[in-house]
Structure formats: C-alpha cells, structure tokens
Coordinates of C-alpha atoms and ligand atoms in Angstrom, one line a residue:
X1 CA -0.2 0.0 -0.2
X2 CA 1.6 3.3 -1.2
X3 CA 2.0 6.1 1.5
X4 CA 0.3 8.2 -1.4
X5 CA -2.9 6.3 -1.2
X6 CA -2.8 6.2 2.3
X7 CA -2.8 9.9 2.6
X8 CA -5.7 10.1 0.1
X9 CA -7.8 7.7 2.0
X10 CA -6.9 9.9 5.1
X11 CA -7.9 13.2 3.3
X12 CA -11.3 11.7 2.0
X13 CA -12.3 10.0 5.1
X14 CA -11.9 13.3 6.9
X15 CA -13.9 15.1 4.2
X16 CA -16.7 12.7 4.5
X17 CA -16.9 12.6 8.3
X18 CA -16.5 16.6 8.1
X19 CA -19.7 16.7 5.7
X20 CA -21.9 14.3 8.0
X21 CA -21.2 16.6 10.8
X22 CA -22.3 19.6 9.1
X23 CA -25.8 18.0 8.5
X24 CA -28.5 18.6 11.2
X25 CA -28.6 16.5 14.4
X26 CA -30.5 13.0 13.7
X27 CA -32.2 11.0 16.3
X28 CA -29.8 8.6 17.6
X29 CA -30.8 4.7 18.1
X30 CA -28.8 3.8 21.2
X31 CA -30.8 0.7 22.2
X32 CA -33.2 0.3 19.5
X33 CA -36.4 0.7 22.1
X34 CA -38.0 3.9 21.2
X35 CA -39.1 5.0 24.7
X36 CA -35.3 4.2 26.1
X37 CA -33.9 6.0 23.0
X38 CA -36.1 9.2 23.3
X39 CA -35.1 9.5 26.9
X40 CA -31.3 9.3 25.9
X41 CA -32.1 11.7 23.0
X42 CA -33.7 14.3 25.3
X43 CA -30.5 15.9 26.1
X44 CA -32.0 19.2 27.1
X45 CA -34.8 18.0 29.2
X46 CA -33.1 15.0 30.8
X47 CA -29.3 15.5 30.3
X48 CA -28.6 13.3 33.5
X49 CA -29.9 10.1 31.8
X50 CA -27.1 10.4 29.0
X51 CA -24.4 10.9 31.9
X52 CA -26.0 8.0 33.8
X53 CA -26.0 5.8 30.7
X54 CA -22.5 6.5 30.3
X55 CA -21.7 5.6 34.0
X56 CA -23.6 2.2 33.7
X57 CA -21.6 1.4 30.5
X58 CA -19.2 -1.1 32.3
X59 CA -18.8 -4.8 32.3
X60 CA -21.9 -5.6 30.4
X61 CA -23.3 -5.1 26.9
X62 CA -23.5 -1.5 26.0
X63 CA -27.1 -1.9 24.7
X64 CA -28.3 -3.4 28.1
X65 CA -26.4 -0.6 29.9
X66 CA -27.8 2.3 27.8
X67 CA -31.2 1.0 28.7
X68 CA -30.8 1.2 32.4
X69 CA -32.1 5.1 32.6
X70 CA -35.3 3.9 31.0
X71 CA -35.6 0.8 33.4
X72 CA -35.1 3.0 36.4
X73 CA -37.7 5.6 35.2
X74 CA -40.1 2.8 35.1
X75 CA -39.3 1.5 38.5
X76 CA -39.2 4.9 40.1
X77 CA -42.0 6.5 38.0
X78 CA -40.1 9.6 36.8
X79 CA -36.7 10.2 35.7
X80 CA -36.8 13.9 36.5
X81 CA -33.6 14.9 38.4
X82 CA -35.4 16.1 41.5
X83 CA -37.0 12.9 42.0
X84 CA -33.8 11.0 41.6
X85 CA -32.1 13.3 43.9
X86 CA -34.7 12.5 46.7
X87 CA -33.8 8.8 46.7
X88 CA -31.5 7.5 49.4
X89 CA -28.5 5.0 48.7
X90 CA -30.6 2.1 50.1
X91 CA -33.6 3.0 47.6
X92 CA -31.3 3.3 44.8
X93 CA -29.8 -0.1 45.7
X94 CA -33.4 -1.5 45.7
X95 CA -34.7 -0.2 42.3
X96 CA -31.4 -1.2 40.9
X97 CA -31.8 -4.9 42.1
X98 CA -35.3 -5.5 42.2
X99 CA -37.3 -7.2 40.9
X100 CA -34.1 -8.4 38.7
X101 CA -30.9 -6.6 38.6
X102 CA -30.3 -4.1 36.0
X103 CA -26.5 -4.2 36.0
X104 CA -24.2 -7.3 36.5
X105 CA -22.9 -5.3 39.4
X106 CA -26.2 -3.6 41.0
X107 CA -24.5 -2.9 44.5
X108 CA -21.3 -1.2 42.9
X109 CA -23.3 0.6 40.0
X110 CA -25.8 1.9 42.7
X111 CA -23.1 3.4 44.7
X112 CA -21.7 5.0 41.5
X113 CA -25.2 6.4 40.5
X114 CA -25.6 7.8 43.9
X115 CA -22.5 9.2 43.8
X116 CA -23.1 10.8 40.4
X117 CA -26.6 12.2 41.6
X118 CA -24.7 13.8 44.5
X119 CA -22.1 15.4 41.9
X120 CA -24.6 16.7 39.5
X121 CA -26.7 18.2 42.3
X122 CA -23.7 20.0 44.0
X123 CA -21.4 20.6 41.0
X124 CA -23.7 21.3 38.2
X125 CA -26.9 22.5 40.4
X126 CA -29.0 19.6 39.4
X127 CA -28.3 20.3 35.6
X128 CA -26.0 17.8 34.2
X129 CA -25.8 19.8 30.8
X130 CA -23.6 22.4 32.7
X131 CA -21.2 19.7 32.0
X132 CA -20.8 20.9 28.3
X133 CA -22.6 24.2 28.3
X134 CA -20.7 27.4 27.5
X135 CA -18.4 25.9 24.6
X136 CA -15.9 24.0 26.9
X137 CA -12.6 22.5 25.4
X138 CA -13.0 18.8 24.8
X139 CA -10.3 18.3 27.5
X140 CA -12.6 19.9 30.2
X141 CA -15.5 17.7 29.0
X142 CA -13.4 14.4 29.2
X143 CA -11.9 15.4 32.8
X144 CA -15.3 16.4 33.8
X145 CA -16.7 13.0 33.0
X146 CA -13.6 11.2 34.7
X147 CA -14.8 12.9 37.9
X148 CA -17.6 10.7 38.1
X149 CA -16.8 7.4 40.0
X150 CA -16.5 4.5 38.0
X151 CA -15.7 6.5 34.6
X152 CA -12.4 5.8 32.9
X153 CA -10.7 7.3 30.0
X154 CA -12.6 5.0 27.6
X155 CA -16.0 5.9 28.6
X156 CA -15.1 9.5 29.1
X157 CA -13.8 10.0 25.8
X158 CA -16.8 8.2 24.3
X159 CA -19.3 10.3 26.0
X160 CA -17.2 13.5 24.7
X161 CA -17.4 12.1 21.2
X162 CA -21.3 11.1 21.2
X163 CA -21.8 14.7 22.7
X164 CA -19.9 16.4 19.9
X165 CA -20.5 14.0 17.0
X166 CA -24.1 12.9 17.5
X167 CA -25.5 15.8 19.7
X168 CA -23.6 18.6 17.8
X169 CA -22.6 20.3 21.3
X170 CA -20.6 23.3 20.5
X171 CA -16.9 23.0 21.9
X172 CA -14.0 25.2 21.7
X173 CA -11.7 22.3 20.3
X174 CA -11.8 18.7 19.6
X175 CA -8.3 17.7 20.1
X176 CA -9.1 15.6 23.4
X177 CA -11.7 13.4 21.5
X178 CA -9.8 10.3 20.8
X179 CA -11.2 7.4 18.4
X180 CA -13.2 5.3 20.2
X181 CA -11.5 1.5 19.6
X182 CA -14.0 -1.1 19.3
X183 CA -14.3 -4.2 17.4
X184 CA -15.6 -2.6 14.1
X185 CA -13.0 0.5 14.3
X186 CA -10.0 -2.0 14.7
X187 CA -11.0 -4.2 11.7
X188 CA -11.6 -1.5 9.4
X189 CA -8.7 0.6 10.3
X190 CA -6.5 -2.4 10.0
X191 CA -7.9 -3.6 6.5
X192 CA -7.7 -0.1 5.2
X193 CA -3.6 -0.1 6.1
X194 CA -3.6 2.5 8.8
X195 CA -2.5 0.2 11.7
X196 CA -1.5 -3.5 12.0
X197 CA -3.9 -6.2 12.4
X198 CA -2.7 -6.8 15.8
X199 CA -2.3 -3.1 16.9
X200 CA -3.1 -2.6 20.5
X201 CA -5.8 0.1 21.6
X202 CA -3.2 2.4 22.5
X203 CA -1.5 2.1 19.0
X204 CA -4.8 2.7 17.3
X205 CA -5.5 5.9 19.8
X206 CA -2.3 7.4 18.9
X207 CA -2.3 6.4 15.1
X208 CA -5.8 8.4 15.0
X209 CA -4.1 11.4 16.8
X210 CA -1.1 11.3 14.5
X211 CA -3.7 11.2 11.3
X212 CA -6.0 14.2 12.6
X213 CA -4.6 15.6 15.7
X214 CA -7.4 18.6 15.7
X215 CA -10.0 15.7 16.1
X216 CA -8.9 12.2 16.4
X217 CA -12.3 10.8 16.9
X218 CA -13.3 12.1 13.5
X219 CA -12.5 8.6 12.1
X220 CA -15.2 6.9 14.2
X221 CA -18.1 8.2 12.3
X222 CA -17.3 6.4 8.9
X223 CA -15.3 3.5 10.0
X224 CA -17.9 2.3 12.9
X225 CA -20.7 2.4 10.0
X226 CA -18.4 0.6 7.4
X227 CA -17.7 -2.1 9.8
X228 CA -21.4 -2.6 10.4
X229 CA -22.3 -2.9 7.1
X230 CA -20.0 -3.7 4.0
X231 CA -16.7 -4.4 6.1
X232 CA -17.8 -7.2 8.1
X233 CA -15.6 -9.8 9.7
X234 CA -15.9 -12.3 7.0
X235 CA -16.1 -11.8 3.4
X236 CA -16.0 -7.9 3.1
X237 CA -18.2 -6.7 0.4
X238 CA -15.4 -5.0 -1.2
X239 CA -16.9 -4.6 -4.8
X240 CA -19.8 -2.5 -3.1
X241 CA -17.4 -0.4 -1.0
X242 CA -16.8 3.3 -2.0
X243 CA -13.1 2.9 -0.4
X244 CA -12.1 0.0 -2.4
X245 CA -9.5 1.9 -4.9
X246 CA -7.5 3.2 -1.7
X247 CA -8.2 0.6 0.7
X248 CA -5.2 -1.8 1.5
X249 CA -7.0 -5.0 1.8
X250 CA -8.9 -4.8 -1.4
X251 CA -6.0 -3.7 -3.1
X252 CA -4.2 -6.8 -2.0
X253 CA -7.2 -9.0 -2.9
X254 CA -7.4 -7.5 -6.2
X255 CA -3.7 -8.2 -6.8
X256 CA -4.2 -12.0 -6.4
Ligands
LIG301 S1 -12.9 -2.0 0.5 FE1 -13.3 -3.7 1.5 S2 -11.9 -4.4 3.3 FE2 -11.5 -2.0 2.6 S3 -13.0 -1.1 3.9 FE3 -14.2 -1.5 2.1 S4 -15.3 -3.4 2.7 FE4 -13.6 -3.0 4.0

C-alpha cells in the first residue's frame, strides 16, 4: 500500500466525516427501544439520562447498559432530576436490584449512581447539561466525566465524542476527542492499512491522533458504520465499498 494512497484515504475519510458533521442532528438509536432512546436523546430535558447511561456502560453489553435509565424511570415512576435526588442510597440499591438486577454489579453501580446524582446536584446545580454548556474545550468535558465514580478514560472519551459528534454540542476544540476503539473500528482501520492487524488499543488511539490531531475521533463516524455494513468480519463486500480503490485489503485482494 503506497503512502500516497493512504494519505488520500485519510483526506477522503476526514472530508466525508466533516460533511456528515455539518448535517443537522439526527435522532440517535442507542438501544433500539423507542422510549429508551427518546429519553437518551432528550439531552435538554433529561441530560442526566445520558450521563447515567455512560456511567452504567461497564462490564456488560452497551445496549443493556444504555437501557438502564429507561428501566429506572419505569421502576421509579419518573426520571426528572429532583425525583432522583430524593432517593437514598438504599432506595437506589433496591430499584437497581429488584425485581431483577439491572446491571451485572448492581451494588457497585448503585453506589456510582448515587455519587453521580450527588455530583450533578452539587457541582452542576442539578443540571447535568452544565458539564458541556458554554463551549468548553474537549479536554474539559473528558476531565469532567472522569470525575464521576467508575468512569475511565474510554468512557469519558466516548461520552465527549457522542456529545460532539451525535448531539452536535459546540466545543472550543476537539483535540481530546480520541477515536473510540471497538471491534469495528479496529478491523476497518487495519484493513484500510492504517494500523497492523494486531495493533493495541493505545497504538490505534495514537495513530488516529497522528492522522488528525485536531479531532482524532473524527474517524469513528465513517469507520464504525462501514464495519457494521460492508466491511463485515468475514467476506467484506469490497466490490460495493466506496473506499476499495484506496483500501489496502481490497488492493491486496485485487492483486491476487
Ligand atoms: S474495501 Fe473492503 S476491506 Fe476495505 S474498507 Fe471497504 S469493505 Fe472493508
């Protein structure tokens, strides 16, 4: 794979992602259940639902974790912040655990949830949207997510990326929004020739930073969708892929 082709591929990926980012915000399907997705998309009315979903997104499938705010709403009867703030730790432990546990680790997650509610109450005056209002830098958003119990670098970056990319939250820069490395991104990035097949997560993160320091996470947008559609694990549909002329894998296949 020539460096010139790789450079053109990089340019075209950035240009396509930039075009998409200039489109109006679309309704996001996080879990594929209308009511649960409506709650998560209500970033103005229920900004804490998004934050709580991010906090729950550990050690279980993301789809199940992102459903938890809706399940809690059903169990509590409301997901307005003042109602959540009334609940004691014991009450939260109960709603997280009964009639069946909402998370693999209901006790730990109840504590994280309780701590998150206290933080939103004290630091953000009950309005989680204050985490990202006022055009903060991307590093500020990531750092604020890191302050929540149980949130590590991966989730904090994913949260900042989702806010900027999907909810179109204005920020003063995008330098700290890293690529969110998952199985789709890893596969497509490697096939295209940007990273070796066995590249570590850190390697992929730094490669994306090297390719586009101003916004390393910009590649998520196109790569993830490709991985879910044409660039499947087995038999990628290279003939139907718009990137085939520049993609290392397709070029290798064509050469045989
Ligand atoms: S050309 Fe083939 S291998 Fe390359 S990104 Fe497209 S589907 Fe994947």
